[in-house]
Amino acid sequence: MSKFPIHPGSISYFELINGEEILQNKRSSHEIPKSMLFKEINAKWIPVVKVVMIQNEKMREIHEYGPNGQLLQSTFQLQDD
């Protein structure tokens, strides 16, 4: 038995522009490595179904969400000057 549950089928990738989420891409779960499809939260694997990217002058934020809209993980990438 796999440690991962069944994934809902795809991840939608959005860019936040002027406060609005703009769909940039949608990829089938079959195209994405399992390590990127799920996040372990409280010893339970939750599927990632939505990724929102926010770019500002010095930083890029990446927020990953589960099927119930719950925030699973946020990543912050600082840009070099």
PDB file of N, CA and C in Angstrom:
ATOM      1  N   MET A   1       0.835  -1.187   0.000  1.00  0.00           N
ATOM      2  CA  MET A   1       0.000   0.000   0.000  1.00  0.00           C
ATOM      3  C   MET A   1       0.877   1.247   0.000  1.00  0.00           C
ATOM      4  N   SER A   2       0.571   2.208  -0.853  1.00  0.00           N
ATOM      5  CA  SER A   2       1.316   3.452  -0.955  1.00  0.00           C
ATOM      6  C   SER A   2       1.013   4.343   0.248  1.00  0.00           C
ATOM      7  N   LYS A   3       2.007   5.139   0.635  1.00  0.00           N
ATOM      8  CA  LYS A   3       1.781   6.076   1.745  1.00  0.00           C
ATOM      9  C   LYS A   3       0.960   7.280   1.299  1.00  0.00           C
ATOM     10  N   PHE A   4       0.839   7.471  -0.024  1.00  0.00           N
ATOM     11  CA  PHE A   4       0.095   8.604  -0.552  1.00  0.00           C
ATOM     12  C   PHE A   4      -1.346   8.224  -0.871  1.00  0.00           C
ATOM     13  N   PRO A   5      -2.295   9.111  -0.578  1.00  0.00           N
ATOM     14  CA  PRO A   5      -3.687   8.873  -0.981  1.00  0.00           C
ATOM     15  C   PRO A   5      -3.838   9.134  -2.481  1.00  0.00           C
ATOM     16  N   ILE A   6      -5.007   8.950  -2.999  1.00  0.00           N
ATOM     17  CA  ILE A   6      -5.270   9.263  -4.403  1.00  0.00           C
ATOM     18  C   ILE A   6      -5.343  10.780  -4.557  1.00  0.00           C
ATOM     19  N   HIS A   7      -4.662  11.276  -5.574  1.00  0.00           N
ATOM     20  CA  HIS A   7      -4.671  12.722  -5.837  1.00  0.00           C
ATOM     21  C   HIS A   7      -5.924  13.074  -6.637  1.00  0.00           C
ATOM     22  N   PRO A   8      -6.527  14.254  -6.395  1.00  0.00           N
ATOM     23  CA  PRO A   8      -7.726  14.660  -7.140  1.00  0.00           C
ATOM     24  C   PRO A   8      -7.521  14.796  -8.651  1.00  0.00           C
ATOM     25  N   GLY A   9      -6.280  14.883  -9.119  1.00  0.00           N
ATOM     26  CA  GLY A   9      -6.072  14.834 -10.564  1.00  0.00           C
ATOM     27  C   GLY A   9      -5.231  15.919 -11.193  1.00  0.00           C
ATOM     28  N   SER A  10      -5.155  17.109 -10.580  1.00  0.00           N
ATOM     29  CA  SER A  10      -4.359  18.167 -11.193  1.00  0.00           C
ATOM     30  C   SER A  10      -3.976  19.222 -10.157  1.00  0.00           C
ATOM     31  N   ILE A  11      -2.983  20.031 -10.549  1.00  0.00           N
ATOM     32  CA  ILE A  11      -2.602  21.205  -9.763  1.00  0.00           C
ATOM     33  C   ILE A  11      -2.758  22.413 -10.667  1.00  0.00           C
ATOM     34  N   SER A  12      -3.446  23.427 -10.168  1.00  0.00           N
ATOM     35  CA  SER A  12      -3.607  24.691 -10.888  1.00  0.00           C
ATOM     36  C   SER A  12      -2.607  25.692 -10.335  1.00  0.00           C
ATOM     37  N   TYR A  13      -1.900  26.366 -11.246  1.00  0.00           N
ATOM     38  CA  TYR A  13      -0.872  27.333 -10.877  1.00  0.00           C
ATOM     39  C   TYR A  13      -1.357  28.742 -11.213  1.00  0.00           C
ATOM     40  N   PHE A  14      -1.352  29.615 -10.212  1.00  0.00           N
ATOM     41  CA  PHE A  14      -1.841  30.979 -10.365  1.00  0.00           C
ATOM     42  C   PHE A  14      -0.739  31.979 -10.047  1.00  0.00           C
ATOM     43  N   GLU A  15      -0.810  33.140 -10.682  1.00  0.00           N
ATOM     44  CA  GLU A  15       0.031  34.285 -10.350  1.00  0.00           C
ATOM     45  C   GLU A  15      -0.903  35.349  -9.789  1.00  0.00           C
ATOM     46  N   LEU A  16      -0.569  35.917  -8.647  1.00  0.00           N
ATOM     47  CA  LEU A  16      -1.381  36.985  -8.065  1.00  0.00           C
ATOM     48  C   LEU A  16      -0.932  38.307  -8.680  1.00  0.00           C
ATOM     49  N   ILE A  17      -1.825  38.915  -9.466  1.00  0.00           N
ATOM     50  CA  ILE A  17      -1.518  40.167 -10.159  1.00  0.00           C
ATOM     51  C   ILE A  17      -2.602  41.178  -9.805  1.00  0.00           C
ATOM     52  N   ASN A  18      -2.183  42.300  -9.216  1.00  0.00           N
ATOM     53  CA  ASN A  18      -3.123  43.349  -8.794  1.00  0.00           C
ATOM     54  C   ASN A  18      -4.256  42.788  -7.942  1.00  0.00           C
ATOM     55  N   GLY A  19      -3.927  41.874  -7.050  1.00  0.00           N
ATOM     56  CA  GLY A  19      -4.909  41.311  -6.137  1.00  0.00           C
ATOM     57  C   GLY A  19      -5.801  40.230  -6.730  1.00  0.00           C
ATOM     58  N   GLU A  20      -5.570  39.851  -7.984  1.00  0.00           N
ATOM     59  CA  GLU A  20      -6.406  38.845  -8.638  1.00  0.00           C
ATOM     60  C   GLU A  20      -5.565  37.626  -9.007  1.00  0.00           C
ATOM     61  N   GLU A  21      -6.088  36.444  -8.714  1.00  0.00           N
ATOM     62  CA  GLU A  21      -5.407  35.207  -9.085  1.00  0.00           C
ATOM     63  C   GLU A  21      -5.656  34.908 -10.559  1.00  0.00           C
ATOM     64  N   ILE A  22      -4.580  34.899 -11.349  1.00  0.00           N
ATOM     65  CA  ILE A  22      -4.660  34.648 -12.780  1.00  0.00           C
ATOM     66  C   ILE A  22      -4.087  33.258 -13.054  1.00  0.00           C
ATOM     67  N   LEU A  23      -4.899  32.381 -13.640  1.00  0.00           N
ATOM     68  CA  LEU A  23      -4.444  31.021 -13.946  1.00  0.00           C
ATOM     69  C   LEU A  23      -3.323  31.073 -14.975  1.00  0.00           C
ATOM     70  N   GLN A  24      -2.191  30.459 -14.642  1.00  0.00           N
ATOM     71  CA  GLN A  24      -1.036  30.422 -15.535  1.00  0.00           C
ATOM     72  C   GLN A  24      -0.863  29.059 -16.193  1.00  0.00           C
ATOM     73  N   ASN A  25      -1.241  28.005 -15.459  1.00  0.00           N
ATOM     74  CA  ASN A  25      -1.014  26.654 -15.952  1.00  0.00           C
ATOM     75  C   ASN A  25      -1.840  25.674 -15.118  1.00  0.00           C
ATOM     76  N   LYS A  26      -2.175  24.559 -15.708  1.00  0.00           N
ATOM     77  CA  LYS A  26      -2.833  23.474 -14.988  1.00  0.00           C
ATOM     78  C   LYS A  26      -2.182  22.190 -15.469  1.00  0.00           C
ATOM     79  N   ARG A  27      -1.647  21.419 -14.525  1.00  0.00           N
ATOM     80  CA  ARG A  27      -0.925  20.192 -14.882  1.00  0.00           C
ATOM     81  C   ARG A  27      -1.589  18.982 -14.255  1.00  0.00           C
ATOM     82  N   SER A  28      -1.643  17.929 -15.025  1.00  0.00           N
ATOM     83  CA  SER A  28      -2.180  16.656 -14.543  1.00  0.00           C
ATOM     84  C   SER A  28      -1.263  16.085 -13.470  1.00  0.00           C
ATOM     85  N   SER A  29      -1.842  15.416 -12.508  1.00  0.00           N
ATOM     86  CA  SER A  29      -1.044  14.805 -11.442  1.00  0.00           C
ATOM     87  C   SER A  29      -0.096  13.746 -11.986  1.00  0.00           C
ATOM     88  N   HIS A  30      -0.381  13.206 -13.167  1.00  0.00           N
ATOM     89  CA  HIS A  30       0.481  12.189 -13.773  1.00  0.00           C
ATOM     90  C   HIS A  30       1.790  12.792 -14.291  1.00  0.00           C
ATOM     91  N   GLU A  31       1.837  14.120 -14.458  1.00  0.00           N
ATOM     92  CA  GLU A  31       3.025  14.813 -14.961  1.00  0.00           C
ATOM     93  C   GLU A  31       3.965  15.278 -13.844  1.00  0.00           C
ATOM     94  N   ILE A  32       3.517  15.170 -12.601  1.00  0.00           N
ATOM     95  CA  ILE A  32       4.223  15.781 -11.478  1.00  0.00           C
ATOM     96  C   ILE A  32       4.726  14.685 -10.535  1.00  0.00           C
ATOM     97  N   PRO A  33       5.982  14.784 -10.062  1.00  0.00           N
ATOM     98  CA  PRO A  33       6.490  13.789  -9.104  1.00  0.00           C
ATOM     99  C   PRO A  33       5.646  13.761  -7.829  1.00  0.00           C
ATOM    100  N   LYS A  34       5.461  12.571  -7.281  1.00  0.00           N
ATOM    101  CA  LYS A  34       4.657  12.411  -6.059  1.00  0.00           C
ATOM    102  C   LYS A  34       5.159  13.308  -4.925  1.00  0.00           C
ATOM    103  N   SER A  35       6.469  13.534  -4.886  1.00  0.00           N
ATOM    104  CA  SER A  35       7.032  14.372  -3.823  1.00  0.00           C
ATOM    105  C   SER A  35       6.526  15.810  -3.889  1.00  0.00           C
ATOM    106  N   MET A  36       6.024  16.237  -5.054  1.00  0.00           N
ATOM    107  CA  MET A  36       5.489  17.591  -5.200  1.00  0.00           C
ATOM    108  C   MET A  36       3.958  17.615  -5.148  1.00  0.00           C
ATOM    109  N   LEU A  37       3.326  16.455  -5.204  1.00  0.00           N
ATOM    110  CA  LEU A  37       1.866  16.365  -5.210  1.00  0.00           C
ATOM    111  C   LEU A  37       1.250  16.409  -3.821  1.00  0.00           C
ATOM    112  N   PHE A  38       2.032  16.088  -2.805  1.00  0.00           N
ATOM    113  CA  PHE A  38       1.507  15.949  -1.443  1.00  0.00           C
ATOM    114  C   PHE A  38       2.399  16.660  -0.440  1.00  0.00           C
ATOM    115  N   LYS A  39       1.798  17.128   0.646  1.00  0.00           N
ATOM    116  CA  LYS A  39       2.521  17.683   1.794  1.00  0.00           C
ATOM    117  C   LYS A  39       2.083  16.895   3.023  1.00  0.00           C
ATOM    118  N   GLU A  40       3.047  16.575   3.867  1.00  0.00           N
ATOM    119  CA  GLU A  40       2.731  15.846   5.090  1.00  0.00           C
ATOM    120  C   GLU A  40       2.393  16.847   6.190  1.00  0.00           C
ATOM    121  N   ILE A  41       1.168  16.759   6.685  1.00  0.00           N
ATOM    122  CA  ILE A  41       0.677  17.630   7.744  1.00  0.00           C
ATOM    123  C   ILE A  41       0.143  16.745   8.873  1.00  0.00           C
ATOM    124  N   ASN A  42       0.725  16.868  10.060  1.00  0.00           N
ATOM    125  CA  ASN A  42       0.300  16.073  11.221  1.00  0.00           C
ATOM    126  C   ASN A  42       0.232  14.579  10.896  1.00  0.00           C
ATOM    127  N   ALA A  43       1.304  14.080  10.265  1.00  0.00           N
ATOM    128  CA  ALA A  43       1.456  12.657   9.922  1.00  0.00           C
ATOM    129  C   ALA A  43       0.410  12.167   8.916  1.00  0.00           C
ATOM    130  N   LYS A  44      -0.170  13.095   8.140  1.00  0.00           N
ATOM    131  CA  LYS A  44      -1.158  12.741   7.121  1.00  0.00           C
ATOM    132  C   LYS A  44      -0.761  13.419   5.812  1.00  0.00           C
ATOM    133  N   TRP A  45      -0.834  12.693   4.693  1.00  0.00           N
ATOM    134  CA  TRP A  45      -0.474  13.236   3.394  1.00  0.00           C
ATOM    135  C   TRP A  45      -1.691  13.919   2.772  1.00  0.00           C
ATOM    136  N   ILE A  46      -1.535  15.219   2.480  1.00  0.00           N
ATOM    137  CA  ILE A  46      -2.614  16.036   1.915  1.00  0.00           C
ATOM    138  C   ILE A  46      -2.228  16.406   0.478  1.00  0.00           C
ATOM    139  N   PRO A  47      -3.126  16.211  -0.498  1.00  0.00           N
ATOM    140  CA  PRO A  47      -2.788  16.563  -1.870  1.00  0.00           C
ATOM    141  C   PRO A  47      -2.738  18.076  -2.097  1.00  0.00           C
ATOM    142  N   VAL A  48      -1.760  18.514  -2.864  1.00  0.00           N
ATOM    143  CA  VAL A  48      -1.664  19.904  -3.301  1.00  0.00           C
ATOM    144  C   VAL A  48      -2.510  20.035  -4.563  1.00  0.00           C
ATOM    145  N   VAL A  49      -3.434  20.979  -4.592  1.00  0.00           N
ATOM    146  CA  VAL A  49      -4.286  21.165  -5.776  1.00  0.00           C
ATOM    147  C   VAL A  49      -4.184  22.579  -6.355  1.00  0.00           C
ATOM    148  N   LYS A  50      -3.552  23.494  -5.598  1.00  0.00           N
ATOM    149  CA  LYS A  50      -3.462  24.883  -6.056  1.00  0.00           C
ATOM    150  C   LYS A  50      -2.156  25.487  -5.557  1.00  0.00           C
ATOM    151  N   VAL A  51      -1.486  26.219  -6.453  1.00  0.00           N
ATOM    152  CA  VAL A  51      -0.262  26.933  -6.101  1.00  0.00           C
ATOM    153  C   VAL A  51      -0.445  28.379  -6.543  1.00  0.00           C
ATOM    154  N   VAL A  52      -0.197  29.313  -5.617  1.00  0.00           N
ATOM    155  CA  VAL A  52      -0.310  30.737  -5.925  1.00  0.00           C
ATOM    156  C   VAL A  52       1.062  31.376  -5.731  1.00  0.00           C
ATOM    157  N   MET A  53       1.528  32.076  -6.777  1.00  0.00           N
ATOM    158  CA  MET A  53       2.820  32.746  -6.739  1.00  0.00           C
ATOM    159  C   MET A  53       2.605  34.258  -6.693  1.00  0.00           C
ATOM    160  N   ILE A  54       3.369  34.913  -5.832  1.00  0.00           N
ATOM    161  CA  ILE A  54       3.297  36.366  -5.686  1.00  0.00           C
ATOM    162  C   ILE A  54       4.712  36.906  -5.837  1.00  0.00           C
ATOM    163  N   GLN A  55       4.886  37.842  -6.750  1.00  0.00           N
ATOM    164  CA  GLN A  55       6.200  38.445  -6.992  1.00  0.00           C
ATOM    165  C   GLN A  55       6.169  39.903  -6.567  1.00  0.00           C
ATOM    166  N   ASN A  56       7.161  40.310  -5.788  1.00  0.00           N
ATOM    167  CA  ASN A  56       7.326  41.741  -5.523  1.00  0.00           C
ATOM    168  C   ASN A  56       8.776  42.105  -5.804  1.00  0.00           C
ATOM    169  N   GLU A  57       9.181  43.300  -5.465  1.00  0.00           N
ATOM    170  CA  GLU A  57      10.509  43.783  -5.842  1.00  0.00           C
ATOM    171  C   GLU A  57      11.652  42.911  -5.338  1.00  0.00           C
ATOM    172  N   LYS A  58      11.558  42.416  -4.128  1.00  0.00           N
ATOM    173  CA  LYS A  58      12.684  41.707  -3.526  1.00  0.00           C
ATOM    174  C   LYS A  58      12.410  40.255  -3.164  1.00  0.00           C
ATOM    175  N   MET A  59      11.186  39.791  -3.380  1.00  0.00           N
ATOM    176  CA  MET A  59      10.852  38.456  -2.913  1.00  0.00           C
ATOM    177  C   MET A  59       9.775  37.826  -3.789  1.00  0.00           C
ATOM    178  N   ARG A  60       9.826  36.499  -3.867  1.00  0.00           N
ATOM    179  CA  ARG A  60       8.782  35.716  -4.520  1.00  0.00           C
ATOM    180  C   ARG A  60       8.191  34.792  -3.454  1.00  0.00           C
ATOM    181  N   GLU A  61       6.874  34.788  -3.357  1.00  0.00           N
ATOM    182  CA  GLU A  61       6.165  33.917  -2.417  1.00  0.00           C
ATOM    183  C   GLU A  61       5.468  32.813  -3.213  1.00  0.00           C
ATOM    184  N   ILE A  62       5.508  31.611  -2.675  1.00  0.00           N
ATOM    185  CA  ILE A  62       4.804  30.489  -3.290  1.00  0.00           C
ATOM    186  C   ILE A  62       3.965  29.831  -2.194  1.00  0.00           C
ATOM    187  N   HIS A  63       2.650  29.816  -2.393  1.00  0.00           N
ATOM    188  CA  HIS A  63       1.729  29.243  -1.412  1.00  0.00           C
ATOM    189  C   HIS A  63       1.049  28.026  -2.028  1.00  0.00           C
ATOM    190  N   GLU A  64       1.072  26.902  -1.305  1.00  0.00           N
ATOM    191  CA  GLU A  64       0.467  25.657  -1.779  1.00  0.00           C
ATOM    192  C   GLU A  64      -0.762  25.334  -0.930  1.00  0.00           C
ATOM    193  N   TYR A  65      -1.859  24.975  -1.608  1.00  0.00           N
ATOM    194  CA  TYR A  65      -3.139  24.748  -0.938  1.00  0.00           C
ATOM    195  C   TYR A  65      -3.662  23.339  -1.195  1.00  0.00           C
ATOM    196  N   GLY A  66      -4.415  22.833  -0.216  1.00  0.00           N
ATOM    197  CA  GLY A  66      -5.057  21.533  -0.320  1.00  0.00           C
ATOM    198  C   GLY A  66      -6.452  21.631  -0.908  1.00  0.00           C
ATOM    199  N   PRO A  67      -7.131  20.484  -1.037  1.00  0.00           N
ATOM    200  CA  PRO A  67      -8.442  20.448  -1.689  1.00  0.00           C
ATOM    201  C   PRO A  67      -9.541  21.208  -0.951  1.00  0.00           C
ATOM    202  N   ASN A  68      -9.377  21.453   0.328  1.00  0.00           N
ATOM    203  CA  ASN A  68     -10.376  22.211   1.084  1.00  0.00           C
ATOM    204  C   ASN A  68      -9.976  23.674   1.248  1.00  0.00           C
ATOM    205  N   GLY A  69      -8.995  24.115   0.451  1.00  0.00           N
ATOM    206  CA  GLY A  69      -8.529  25.493   0.523  1.00  0.00           C
ATOM    207  C   GLY A  69      -7.548  25.761   1.650  1.00  0.00           C
ATOM    208  N   GLN A  70      -7.150  24.716   2.368  1.00  0.00           N
ATOM    209  CA  GLN A  70      -6.243  24.907   3.489  1.00  0.00           C
ATOM    210  C   GLN A  70      -4.813  25.168   2.993  1.00  0.00           C
ATOM    211  N   LEU A  71      -4.152  26.148   3.603  1.00  0.00           N
ATOM    212  CA  LEU A  71      -2.768  26.444   3.291  1.00  0.00           C
ATOM    213  C   LEU A  71      -1.899  25.320   3.828  1.00  0.00           C
ATOM    214  N   LEU A  72      -1.114  24.703   2.941  1.00  0.00           N
ATOM    215  CA  LEU A  72      -0.257  23.586   3.331  1.00  0.00           C
ATOM    216  C   LEU A  72       1.185  24.010   3.550  1.00  0.00           C
ATOM    217  N   GLN A  73       1.652  24.915   2.710  1.00  0.00           N
ATOM    218  CA  GLN A  73       3.051  25.342   2.814  1.00  0.00           C
ATOM    219  C   GLN A  73       3.235  26.672   2.101  1.00  0.00           C
ATOM    220  N   SER A  74       4.125  27.494   2.647  1.00  0.00           N
ATOM    221  CA  SER A  74       4.523  28.737   1.998  1.00  0.00           C
ATOM    222  C   SER A  74       6.039  28.740   1.884  1.00  0.00           C
ATOM    223  N   THR A  75       6.520  29.181   0.733  1.00  0.00           N
ATOM    224  CA  THR A  75       7.956  29.288   0.481  1.00  0.00           C
ATOM    225  C   THR A  75       8.249  30.729   0.081  1.00  0.00           C
ATOM    226  N   PHE A  76       9.324  31.279   0.616  1.00  0.00           N
ATOM    227  CA  PHE A  76       9.729  32.645   0.320  1.00  0.00           C
ATOM    228  C   PHE A  76      11.117  32.610  -0.280  1.00  0.00           C
ATOM    229  N   GLN A  77      11.261  33.201  -1.452  1.00  0.00           N
ATOM    230  CA  GLN A  77      12.563  33.247  -2.143  1.00  0.00           C
ATOM    231  C   GLN A  77      13.001  34.695  -2.227  1.00  0.00           C
ATOM    232  N   LEU A  78      14.119  35.018  -1.583  1.00  0.00           N
ATOM    233  CA  LEU A  78      14.663  36.364  -1.638  1.00  0.00           C
ATOM    234  C   LEU A  78      15.526  36.514  -2.876  1.00  0.00           C
ATOM    235  N   GLN A  79      15.433  37.668  -3.515  1.00  0.00           N
ATOM    236  CA  GLN A  79      16.226  37.945  -4.701  1.00  0.00           C
ATOM    237  C   GLN A  79      17.493  38.683  -4.293  1.00  0.00           C
ATOM    238  N   ASP A  80      18.582  38.361  -4.968  1.00  0.00           N
ATOM    239  CA  ASP A  80      19.834  39.067  -4.718  1.00  0.00           C
ATOM    240  C   ASP A  80      19.755  40.475  -5.260  1.00  0.00           C
ATOM    241  N   ASP A  81      20.446  41.380  -4.579  1.00  0.00           N
ATOM    242  CA  ASP A  81      20.472  42.779  -5.058  1.00  0.00           C
ATOM    243  C   ASP A  81      21.396  42.932  -6.235  1.00  0.00           C
TER     244      ASP A  81
END
